[in-house]
């Protein structure tokens, strides 16, 4: 039997979410973040749909991700956020994010050698403490602007905490970013795109929108803002089949470590998905799935390839029935945000952990 571990991706939901984002931002240019295989949704298909819906700029983490998109025929600008490889940047016509002057020097020399000009975005660190120019960023940006073969198309930064109720630090970052922006413009630099707004800031901090926005998790149907009354629709549904049914007596231990013992005669289903498929071991005795329109509990420890569920109260269940891990069946629904709360993590990790073993089906 095919184990039926599938990730169903609904492209109409992507289109809907993009429209919600555009409405919030009053149709500012969208730099759509499709890194990590579009947060586990499949970067090529997702990017194609976004382009059809009018997105003119994509962002990925590394050049390897951009190469996949170029090889698939995607030819709009692609921003490479981290660790740009100089050779691939030019070979695949990518737009690197420069976070230090050393990288700028390398790219300038390569551009000069190729007798070409390279569009770049400069990242400044306004409080994330990860990557970006610090100290006197205006001075360094002016120096980079003077390098041969370098055309500064954009200047960007990244929020440390735009998704919490206390917005004071985020507002400090906005003020710092805007100060650099104003000084650069006063000095006559023709920079087209200043951008700092991630998904949380798109919703909660309209003053951060500037010339473009960089939504990520919002595109896939989840709001990072706890107080959001979001109209977003989750794009992914995840299912697995019940590969075996076992009738066990009271007192029977389930899975590794005997962390669950049946309290009555029980019908236990073996679901053909495990932690190698992105179902965290933290879901052991601590999650539910939907079978025949009803929630059932995960029992025992999640295994590498299999997970046990208690089907005792479900009528007419059969081997081969679907178990919905993320999604809706009947009147019940489970989303990545619920699973994230159970695993003490964030929806980003849940979505990106749906591994390579999931068969993606697009609708």
mmCIF file of C-alpha atoms in Angstrom:
data_model
loop_
_atom_site.group_PDB
_atom_site.id
_atom_site.type_symbol
_atom_site.label_atom_id
_atom_site.label_comp_id
_atom_site.label_asym_id
_atom_site.label_seq_id
_atom_site.Cartn_x
_atom_site.Cartn_y
_atom_site.Cartn_z
ATOM 1 C CA UNK A 1 0.000 0.000 0.000
ATOM 2 C CA UNK A 2 1.210 3.498 -0.843
ATOM 3 C CA UNK A 3 1.747 5.156 2.517
ATOM 4 C CA UNK A 4 0.045 8.283 1.225
ATOM 5 C CA UNK A 5 2.237 10.825 2.968
ATOM 6 C CA UNK A 6 1.345 13.876 0.933
ATOM 7 C CA UNK A 7 1.527 17.631 1.166
ATOM 8 C CA UNK A 8 -1.372 19.102 -0.769
ATOM 9 C CA UNK A 9 -0.580 22.647 -1.895
ATOM 10 C CA UNK A 10 -3.491 24.904 -2.834
ATOM 11 C CA UNK A 11 -2.216 27.594 -5.182
ATOM 12 C CA UNK A 12 -5.459 29.578 -5.023
ATOM 13 C CA UNK A 13 -4.692 30.125 -1.342
ATOM 14 C CA UNK A 14 -1.308 31.615 -2.280
ATOM 15 C CA UNK A 15 -3.095 34.023 -4.627
ATOM 16 C CA UNK A 16 -5.590 34.922 -1.912
ATOM 17 C CA UNK A 17 -2.874 35.560 0.669
ATOM 18 C CA UNK A 18 -0.901 37.709 -1.745
ATOM 19 C CA UNK A 19 -4.006 39.830 -2.326
ATOM 20 C CA UNK A 20 -4.469 40.235 1.438
ATOM 21 C CA UNK A 21 -0.849 41.377 1.718
ATOM 22 C CA UNK A 22 -1.198 43.823 -1.162
ATOM 23 C CA UNK A 23 -4.376 45.262 0.326
ATOM 24 C CA UNK A 24 -2.653 45.836 3.675
ATOM 25 C CA UNK A 25 0.382 47.474 2.088
ATOM 26 C CA UNK A 26 -1.597 49.495 -0.466
ATOM 27 C CA UNK A 27 -0.019 47.640 -3.372
ATOM 28 C CA UNK A 28 3.624 48.270 -2.548
ATOM 29 C CA UNK A 29 6.104 46.121 -4.490
ATOM 30 C CA UNK A 30 6.353 42.641 -2.945
ATOM 31 C CA UNK A 31 9.684 40.876 -2.550
ATOM 32 C CA UNK A 32 8.282 37.379 -2.024
ATOM 33 C CA UNK A 33 10.397 35.212 0.274
ATOM 34 C CA UNK A 34 10.594 31.676 -1.137
ATOM 35 C CA UNK A 35 13.639 30.421 0.760
ATOM 36 C CA UNK A 36 13.721 26.934 2.309
ATOM 37 C CA UNK A 37 11.810 25.544 -0.687
ATOM 38 C CA UNK A 38 9.118 28.183 -0.173
ATOM 39 C CA UNK A 39 8.805 27.254 3.501
ATOM 40 C CA UNK A 40 8.358 23.622 2.500
ATOM 41 C CA UNK A 41 5.698 24.296 -0.148
ATOM 42 C CA UNK A 42 7.881 23.856 -3.255
ATOM 43 C CA UNK A 43 9.728 26.943 -4.458
ATOM 44 C CA UNK A 44 9.366 26.400 -8.201
ATOM 45 C CA UNK A 45 5.581 25.977 -8.217
ATOM 46 C CA UNK A 46 4.995 28.682 -5.624
ATOM 47 C CA UNK A 47 7.242 31.151 -7.438
ATOM 48 C CA UNK A 48 5.486 30.472 -10.717
ATOM 49 C CA UNK A 49 2.102 31.229 -9.175
ATOM 50 C CA UNK A 50 3.380 34.393 -7.487
ATOM 51 C CA UNK A 51 4.833 35.640 -10.767
ATOM 52 C CA UNK A 52 1.523 34.968 -12.525
ATOM 53 C CA UNK A 53 -0.109 37.069 -9.795
ATOM 54 C CA UNK A 54 2.191 40.009 -10.435
ATOM 55 C CA UNK A 55 5.140 39.529 -8.072
ATOM 56 C CA UNK A 56 8.251 41.013 -9.675
ATOM 57 C CA UNK A 57 10.908 40.089 -7.106
ATOM 58 C CA UNK A 58 11.781 36.887 -5.216
ATOM 59 C CA UNK A 59 14.111 36.322 -2.263
ATOM 60 C CA UNK A 60 15.985 33.144 -1.320
ATOM 61 C CA UNK A 61 18.561 32.329 1.333
ATOM 62 C CA UNK A 62 21.411 30.904 -0.758
ATOM 63 C CA UNK A 63 22.565 30.782 -4.364
ATOM 64 C CA UNK A 64 21.719 27.060 -4.584
ATOM 65 C CA UNK A 65 18.053 27.926 -4.108
ATOM 66 C CA UNK A 66 18.238 30.621 -6.771
ATOM 67 C CA UNK A 67 19.890 28.208 -9.216
ATOM 68 C CA UNK A 68 16.927 25.836 -8.878
ATOM 69 C CA UNK A 69 14.555 28.643 -9.823
ATOM 70 C CA UNK A 70 16.674 29.761 -12.773
ATOM 71 C CA UNK A 71 16.940 26.168 -14.012
ATOM 72 C CA UNK A 72 13.136 26.003 -13.904
ATOM 73 C CA UNK A 73 12.899 28.995 -16.236
ATOM 74 C CA UNK A 74 12.153 31.703 -13.681
ATOM 75 C CA UNK A 75 13.802 34.888 -14.896
ATOM 76 C CA UNK A 76 12.615 37.731 -12.649
ATOM 77 C CA UNK A 77 15.100 39.294 -10.176
ATOM 78 C CA UNK A 78 16.066 37.001 -7.298
ATOM 79 C CA UNK A 79 17.546 38.469 -4.131
ATOM 80 C CA UNK A 80 20.111 36.199 -2.424
ATOM 81 C CA UNK A 81 19.923 37.041 1.268
ATOM 82 C CA UNK A 82 22.968 35.232 2.640
ATOM 83 C CA UNK A 83 26.466 34.165 1.609
ATOM 84 C CA UNK A 84 26.393 35.139 -2.082
ATOM 85 C CA UNK A 85 28.752 33.076 -4.249
ATOM 86 C CA UNK A 86 30.358 35.540 -6.679
ATOM 87 C CA UNK A 87 30.612 33.152 -9.620
ATOM 88 C CA UNK A 88 27.007 32.005 -9.358
ATOM 89 C CA UNK A 89 25.730 35.552 -8.785
ATOM 90 C CA UNK A 90 26.980 36.536 -12.233
ATOM 91 C CA UNK A 91 26.325 33.206 -13.938
ATOM 92 C CA UNK A 92 22.655 33.178 -12.937
ATOM 93 C CA UNK A 93 22.044 36.957 -12.971
ATOM 94 C CA UNK A 94 21.192 37.169 -9.273
ATOM 95 C CA UNK A 95 20.979 40.141 -6.911
ATOM 96 C CA UNK A 96 23.219 39.683 -3.860
ATOM 97 C CA UNK A 97 22.644 41.163 -0.431
ATOM 98 C CA UNK A 98 25.925 42.674 0.753
ATOM 99 C CA UNK A 99 26.376 42.614 4.529
ATOM 100 C CA UNK A 100 30.035 43.673 4.725
ATOM 101 C CA UNK A 101 32.543 45.657 2.701
ATOM 102 C CA UNK A 102 34.702 42.595 2.040
ATOM 103 C CA UNK A 103 31.916 40.981 -0.002
ATOM 104 C CA UNK A 104 31.402 44.228 -1.890
ATOM 105 C CA UNK A 105 35.084 44.311 -2.868
ATOM 106 C CA UNK A 106 34.941 40.731 -4.190
ATOM 107 C CA UNK A 107 31.813 41.412 -6.242
ATOM 108 C CA UNK A 108 33.192 44.710 -7.544
ATOM 109 C CA UNK A 109 36.369 43.049 -8.794
ATOM 110 C CA UNK A 110 34.353 40.303 -10.496
ATOM 111 C CA UNK A 111 32.021 42.845 -12.104
ATOM 112 C CA UNK A 112 34.993 44.837 -13.361
ATOM 113 C CA UNK A 113 36.611 41.673 -14.732
ATOM 114 C CA UNK A 114 33.412 40.860 -16.607
ATOM 115 C CA UNK A 115 32.983 44.473 -17.736
ATOM 116 C CA UNK A 116 29.457 44.607 -16.355
ATOM 117 C CA UNK A 117 27.417 46.283 -13.625
ATOM 118 C CA UNK A 118 25.781 44.363 -10.793
ATOM 119 C CA UNK A 119 22.629 45.366 -8.933
ATOM 120 C CA UNK A 120 23.050 44.798 -5.198
ATOM 121 C CA UNK A 121 21.154 45.410 -1.978
ATOM 122 C CA UNK A 122 23.038 46.516 1.136
ATOM 123 C CA UNK A 123 22.020 45.173 4.533
ATOM 124 C CA UNK A 124 22.443 47.251 7.665
ATOM 125 C CA UNK A 125 22.157 45.861 11.187
ATOM 126 C CA UNK A 126 19.598 47.883 13.130
ATOM 127 C CA UNK A 127 19.329 45.469 16.051
ATOM 128 C CA UNK A 128 19.148 41.867 14.846
ATOM 129 C CA UNK A 129 22.822 41.305 15.641
ATOM 130 C CA UNK A 130 23.226 38.759 12.877
ATOM 131 C CA UNK A 131 24.369 40.252 9.575
ATOM 132 C CA UNK A 132 24.685 43.758 8.177
ATOM 133 C CA UNK A 133 26.749 46.904 8.312
ATOM 134 C CA UNK A 134 27.244 48.419 11.766
ATOM 135 C CA UNK A 135 29.073 51.439 13.141
ATOM 136 C CA UNK A 136 28.753 54.087 10.431
ATOM 137 C CA UNK A 137 26.675 52.382 7.728
ATOM 138 C CA UNK A 138 26.224 55.570 5.702
ATOM 139 C CA UNK A 139 29.983 55.971 5.329
ATOM 140 C CA UNK A 140 30.391 52.338 4.258
ATOM 141 C CA UNK A 141 27.473 52.480 1.833
ATOM 142 C CA UNK A 142 28.968 55.564 0.211
ATOM 143 C CA UNK A 143 32.268 53.713 -0.154
ATOM 144 C CA UNK A 144 30.505 50.709 -1.712
ATOM 145 C CA UNK A 145 28.575 53.019 -4.033
ATOM 146 C CA UNK A 146 31.904 54.276 -5.342
ATOM 147 C CA UNK A 147 33.176 50.810 -6.257
ATOM 148 C CA UNK A 148 33.343 49.920 -9.930
ATOM 149 C CA UNK A 149 30.597 47.675 -11.269
ATOM 150 C CA UNK A 150 28.348 48.083 -8.223
ATOM 151 C CA UNK A 151 24.865 49.578 -8.517
ATOM 152 C CA UNK A 152 23.067 49.875 -5.191
ATOM 153 C CA UNK A 153 19.451 49.134 -6.039
ATOM 154 C CA UNK A 154 18.288 48.635 -2.462
ATOM 155 C CA UNK A 155 19.103 49.044 1.212
ATOM 156 C CA UNK A 156 17.490 46.701 3.722
ATOM 157 C CA UNK A 157 17.438 45.577 7.327
ATOM 158 C CA UNK A 158 15.698 42.884 9.365
ATOM 159 C CA UNK A 159 13.568 43.034 12.488
ATOM 160 C CA UNK A 160 14.522 41.235 15.664
ATOM 161 C CA UNK A 161 11.008 41.294 17.128
ATOM 162 C CA UNK A 162 8.213 42.788 15.077
ATOM 163 C CA UNK A 163 5.805 40.056 16.195
ATOM 164 C CA UNK A 164 5.327 40.903 19.881
ATOM 165 C CA UNK A 165 2.990 43.265 21.707
ATOM 166 C CA UNK A 166 5.786 45.538 22.923
ATOM 167 C CA UNK A 167 6.764 47.317 19.715
ATOM 168 C CA UNK A 168 9.334 49.646 21.286
ATOM 169 C CA UNK A 169 12.439 47.844 19.997
ATOM 170 C CA UNK A 170 10.937 47.404 16.530
ATOM 171 C CA UNK A 171 10.142 51.107 16.418
ATOM 172 C CA UNK A 172 13.712 51.871 17.429
ATOM 173 C CA UNK A 173 14.889 49.742 14.500
ATOM 174 C CA UNK A 174 12.564 51.611 12.142
ATOM 175 C CA UNK A 175 13.920 54.945 13.376
ATOM 176 C CA UNK A 176 17.504 53.779 12.924
ATOM 177 C CA UNK A 177 16.782 52.486 9.426
ATOM 178 C CA UNK A 178 14.920 55.635 8.429
ATOM 179 C CA UNK A 179 17.771 57.808 9.685
ATOM 180 C CA UNK A 180 20.202 55.992 7.381
ATOM 181 C CA UNK A 181 17.676 56.194 4.554
ATOM 182 C CA UNK A 182 17.239 59.953 4.885
ATOM 183 C CA UNK A 183 20.972 60.607 5.068
ATOM 184 C CA UNK A 184 21.679 58.514 1.969
ATOM 185 C CA UNK A 185 18.981 60.293 -0.005
ATOM 186 C CA UNK A 186 20.254 63.679 1.173
ATOM 187 C CA UNK A 187 23.689 62.743 -0.113
ATOM 188 C CA UNK A 188 22.206 62.149 -3.538
ATOM 189 C CA UNK A 189 22.305 58.358 -3.799
ATOM 190 C CA UNK A 190 19.705 57.093 -6.249
ATOM 191 C CA UNK A 191 18.514 54.044 -4.318
ATOM 192 C CA UNK A 192 15.206 52.658 -5.544
ATOM 193 C CA UNK A 193 14.187 50.270 -2.769
ATOM 194 C CA UNK A 194 14.452 50.722 0.985
ATOM 195 C CA UNK A 195 12.863 47.717 2.693
ATOM 196 C CA UNK A 196 12.684 46.279 6.204
ATOM 197 C CA UNK A 197 9.110 44.975 6.599
ATOM 198 C CA UNK A 198 8.772 41.229 7.145
ATOM 199 C CA UNK A 199 5.404 39.501 7.586
ATOM 200 C CA UNK A 200 4.895 40.724 11.149
ATOM 201 C CA UNK A 201 5.721 44.296 10.193
ATOM 202 C CA UNK A 202 3.462 44.135 7.143
ATOM 203 C CA UNK A 203 0.570 43.581 9.538
ATOM 204 C CA UNK A 204 1.586 45.504 12.643
ATOM 205 C CA UNK A 205 3.945 48.304 11.601
ATOM 206 C CA UNK A 206 2.732 50.210 8.537
ATOM 207 C CA UNK A 207 5.372 52.891 9.087
ATOM 208 C CA UNK A 208 7.985 50.247 8.210
ATOM 209 C CA UNK A 209 6.702 49.624 4.685
ATOM 210 C CA UNK A 210 8.871 52.230 2.902
ATOM 211 C CA UNK A 211 9.395 51.260 -0.794
ATOM 212 C CA UNK A 212 8.763 47.491 -0.683
ATOM 213 C CA UNK A 213 7.775 44.696 1.682
ATOM 214 C CA UNK A 214 9.252 41.202 2.208
ATOM 215 C CA UNK A 215 6.475 38.823 3.276
ATOM 216 C CA UNK A 216 7.354 35.221 4.010
ATOM 217 C CA UNK A 217 5.127 33.209 6.348
ATOM 218 C CA UNK A 218 2.081 35.339 5.439
ATOM 219 C CA UNK A 219 2.200 34.059 1.878
ATOM 220 C CA UNK A 220 1.733 30.530 3.189
ATOM 221 C CA UNK A 221 -1.280 31.397 5.321
ATOM 222 C CA UNK A 222 0.038 32.149 8.793
ATOM 223 C CA UNK A 223 0.267 35.382 10.734
ATOM 224 C CA UNK A 224 3.212 35.869 13.113
ATOM 225 C CA UNK A 225 1.236 38.541 14.982
ATOM 226 C CA UNK A 226 -0.546 37.014 17.974
ATOM 227 C CA UNK A 227 -3.356 39.586 17.963
ATOM 228 C CA UNK A 228 -4.008 39.332 14.244
ATOM 229 C CA UNK A 229 -7.546 38.950 12.920
ATOM 230 C CA UNK A 230 -6.091 37.460 9.806
ATOM 231 C CA UNK A 231 -7.896 36.639 6.581
ATOM 232 C CA UNK A 232 -5.000 34.423 5.536
ATOM 233 C CA UNK A 233 -5.656 30.862 4.348
ATOM 234 C CA UNK A 234 -3.153 28.058 5.070
ATOM 235 C CA UNK A 235 -1.793 26.801 1.760
ATOM 236 C CA UNK A 236 -0.689 23.311 2.820
ATOM 237 C CA UNK A 237 -2.661 20.250 3.890
ATOM 238 C CA UNK A 238 -0.643 17.255 5.121
ATOM 239 C CA UNK A 239 -2.012 13.701 5.154
ATOM 240 C CA UNK A 240 -0.822 10.162 5.764
ATOM 241 C CA UNK A 241 -2.548 6.800 5.462
ATOM 242 C CA UNK A 242 -3.257 4.394 8.274
ATOM 243 C CA UNK A 243 -1.086 1.462 7.284
ATOM 244 C CA UNK A 244 -2.164 -0.963 10.027
ATOM 245 C CA UNK A 245 -4.827 -1.453 12.696
ATOM 246 C CA UNK A 246 -4.113 -3.318 15.926
ATOM 247 C CA UNK A 247 -6.624 -4.434 18.551
ATOM 248 C CA UNK A 248 -4.751 -4.420 21.875
ATOM 249 C CA UNK A 249 -5.849 -5.328 25.412
ATOM 250 C CA UNK A 250 -5.766 -2.999 28.403
ATOM 251 C CA UNK A 251 -2.258 -2.667 29.796
ATOM 252 C CA UNK A 252 -0.462 -2.878 26.423
ATOM 253 C CA UNK A 253 2.568 -0.573 26.041
ATOM 254 C CA UNK A 254 2.863 1.508 22.866
ATOM 255 C CA UNK A 255 6.109 2.483 21.096
ATOM 256 C CA UNK A 256 9.620 3.118 22.415
ATOM 257 C CA UNK A 257 10.046 3.620 26.129
ATOM 258 C CA UNK A 258 6.496 2.463 26.963
ATOM 259 C CA UNK A 259 5.454 6.081 27.554
ATOM 260 C CA UNK A 260 1.834 5.166 26.809
ATOM 261 C CA UNK A 261 -0.021 2.133 28.142
ATOM 262 C CA UNK A 262 -3.592 1.364 27.065
ATOM 263 C CA UNK A 263 -6.155 1.817 29.827
ATOM 264 C CA UNK A 264 -8.803 -0.264 28.042
ATOM 265 C CA UNK A 265 -9.077 -2.581 25.085
ATOM 266 C CA UNK A 266 -7.992 -0.259 22.307
ATOM 267 C CA UNK A 267 -7.843 0.037 18.545
ATOM 268 C CA UNK A 268 -4.449 1.493 17.671
ATOM 269 C CA UNK A 269 -3.708 2.792 14.192
ATOM 270 C CA UNK A 270 -0.217 2.883 12.758
ATOM 271 C CA UNK A 271 0.171 6.022 10.661
ATOM 272 C CA UNK A 272 2.799 5.922 7.915
ATOM 273 C CA UNK A 273 4.703 9.077 8.863
ATOM 274 C CA UNK A 274 7.232 9.876 11.558
ATOM 275 C CA UNK A 275 9.882 12.301 12.667
ATOM 276 C CA UNK A 276 11.875 11.763 9.463
ATOM 277 C CA UNK A 277 8.834 13.299 7.756
ATOM 278 C CA UNK A 278 8.780 16.353 10.004
ATOM 279 C CA UNK A 279 6.502 15.054 12.771
ATOM 280 C CA UNK A 280 8.455 16.185 15.799
ATOM 281 C CA UNK A 281 9.131 13.725 18.617
ATOM 282 C CA UNK A 282 7.614 16.449 20.783
ATOM 283 C CA UNK A 283 4.267 15.291 19.391
ATOM 284 C CA UNK A 284 4.703 12.043 21.341
ATOM 285 C CA UNK A 285 1.548 11.741 23.502
ATOM 286 C CA UNK A 286 1.062 15.420 22.679
ATOM 287 C CA UNK A 287 -0.753 15.915 19.374
ATOM 288 C CA UNK A 288 -3.874 14.993 17.483
ATOM 289 C CA UNK A 289 -4.742 14.127 13.896
ATOM 290 C CA UNK A 290 -8.131 13.921 12.199
ATOM 291 C CA UNK A 291 -9.592 10.583 11.092
ATOM 292 C CA UNK A 292 -13.098 10.271 9.639
ATOM 293 C CA UNK A 293 -13.849 13.830 10.725
ATOM 294 C CA UNK A 294 -12.841 13.395 14.377
ATOM 295 C CA UNK A 295 -9.734 14.243 16.335
ATOM 296 C CA UNK A 296 -7.724 11.324 17.672
ATOM 297 C CA UNK A 297 -4.658 11.350 19.902
ATOM 298 C CA UNK A 298 -1.085 10.450 19.091
ATOM 299 C CA UNK A 299 -0.088 7.741 21.578
ATOM 300 C CA UNK A 300 3.423 6.683 22.471
ATOM 301 C CA UNK A 301 6.594 8.120 21.065
ATOM 302 C CA UNK A 302 6.702 9.266 17.460
ATOM 303 C CA UNK A 303 9.036 6.914 15.555
ATOM 304 C CA UNK A 304 11.285 7.702 12.598
ATOM 305 C CA UNK A 305 8.813 6.409 10.005
ATOM 306 C CA UNK A 306 5.615 5.617 11.915
ATOM 307 C CA UNK A 307 3.288 7.186 14.470
ATOM 308 C CA UNK A 308 0.610 5.448 16.529
ATOM 309 C CA UNK A 309 -2.855 6.939 17.055
ATOM 310 C CA UNK A 310 -5.770 5.870 19.263
ATOM 311 C CA UNK A 311 -8.771 4.981 17.079
ATOM 312 C CA UNK A 312 -10.828 3.224 19.741
ATOM 313 C CA UNK A 313 -13.734 5.669 19.543
ATOM 314 C CA UNK A 314 -13.811 5.948 15.741
ATOM 315 C CA UNK A 315 -16.442 3.849 13.979
ATOM 316 C CA UNK A 316 -15.874 2.003 10.705
ATOM 317 C CA UNK A 317 -12.191 2.929 10.447
ATOM 318 C CA UNK A 318 -10.215 0.870 7.947
ATOM 319 C CA UNK A 319 -6.633 0.368 6.906
ATOM 320 C CA UNK A 320 -5.859 2.875 4.166
ATOM 321 C CA UNK A 321 -7.996 5.625 5.680
ATOM 322 C CA UNK A 322 -6.518 9.112 5.647
ATOM 323 C CA UNK A 323 -5.197 10.802 8.750
ATOM 324 C CA UNK A 324 -5.054 14.584 8.404
ATOM 325 C CA UNK A 325 -2.000 16.006 10.148
ATOM 326 C CA UNK A 326 -2.438 19.594 8.951
ATOM 327 C CA UNK A 327 -5.687 20.643 7.327
ATOM 328 C CA UNK A 328 -9.435 20.208 7.546
ATOM 329 C CA UNK A 329 -11.702 17.178 7.475
ATOM 330 C CA UNK A 330 -15.391 17.474 8.263
ATOM 331 C CA UNK A 331 -15.879 20.105 10.957
ATOM 332 C CA UNK A 332 -12.409 19.679 12.436
ATOM 333 C CA UNK A 333 -9.191 21.422 11.479
ATOM 334 C CA UNK A 334 -5.582 21.440 12.652
ATOM 335 C CA UNK A 335 -3.070 24.005 11.468
ATOM 336 C CA UNK A 336 0.678 24.447 11.784
ATOM 337 C CA UNK A 337 0.177 27.049 14.504
ATOM 338 C CA UNK A 338 -1.529 24.459 16.734
ATOM 339 C CA UNK A 339 1.235 21.932 16.150
ATOM 340 C CA UNK A 340 3.816 24.631 16.860
ATOM 341 C CA UNK A 341 2.227 25.408 20.226
ATOM 342 C CA UNK A 342 2.293 21.734 21.150
ATOM 343 C CA UNK A 343 5.964 21.441 20.180
ATOM 344 C CA UNK A 344 6.953 24.765 21.773
ATOM 345 C CA UNK A 345 8.136 26.151 18.462
ATOM 346 C CA UNK A 346 6.838 28.323 15.593
ATOM 347 C CA UNK A 347 4.808 27.497 12.460
ATOM 348 C CA UNK A 348 7.880 28.235 10.321
ATOM 349 C CA UNK A 349 9.653 25.184 11.774
ATOM 350 C CA UNK A 350 6.610 22.954 11.370
ATOM 351 C CA UNK A 351 6.122 23.865 7.700
ATOM 352 C CA UNK A 352 9.778 23.665 6.703
ATOM 353 C CA UNK A 353 10.168 20.326 8.505
ATOM 354 C CA UNK A 354 7.743 18.553 6.185
ATOM 355 C CA UNK A 355 10.622 16.721 4.587
ATOM 356 C CA UNK A 356 11.668 15.600 1.165
ATOM 357 C CA UNK A 357 9.746 12.334 1.648
ATOM 358 C CA UNK A 358 6.395 14.105 1.348
ATOM 359 C CA UNK A 359 4.858 13.856 -2.090
ATOM 360 C CA UNK A 360 3.719 17.343 -3.058
ATOM 361 C CA UNK A 361 0.460 17.569 -4.992
ATOM 362 C CA UNK A 362 -0.645 20.934 -6.389
ATOM 363 C CA UNK A 363 -4.212 22.105 -6.897
#
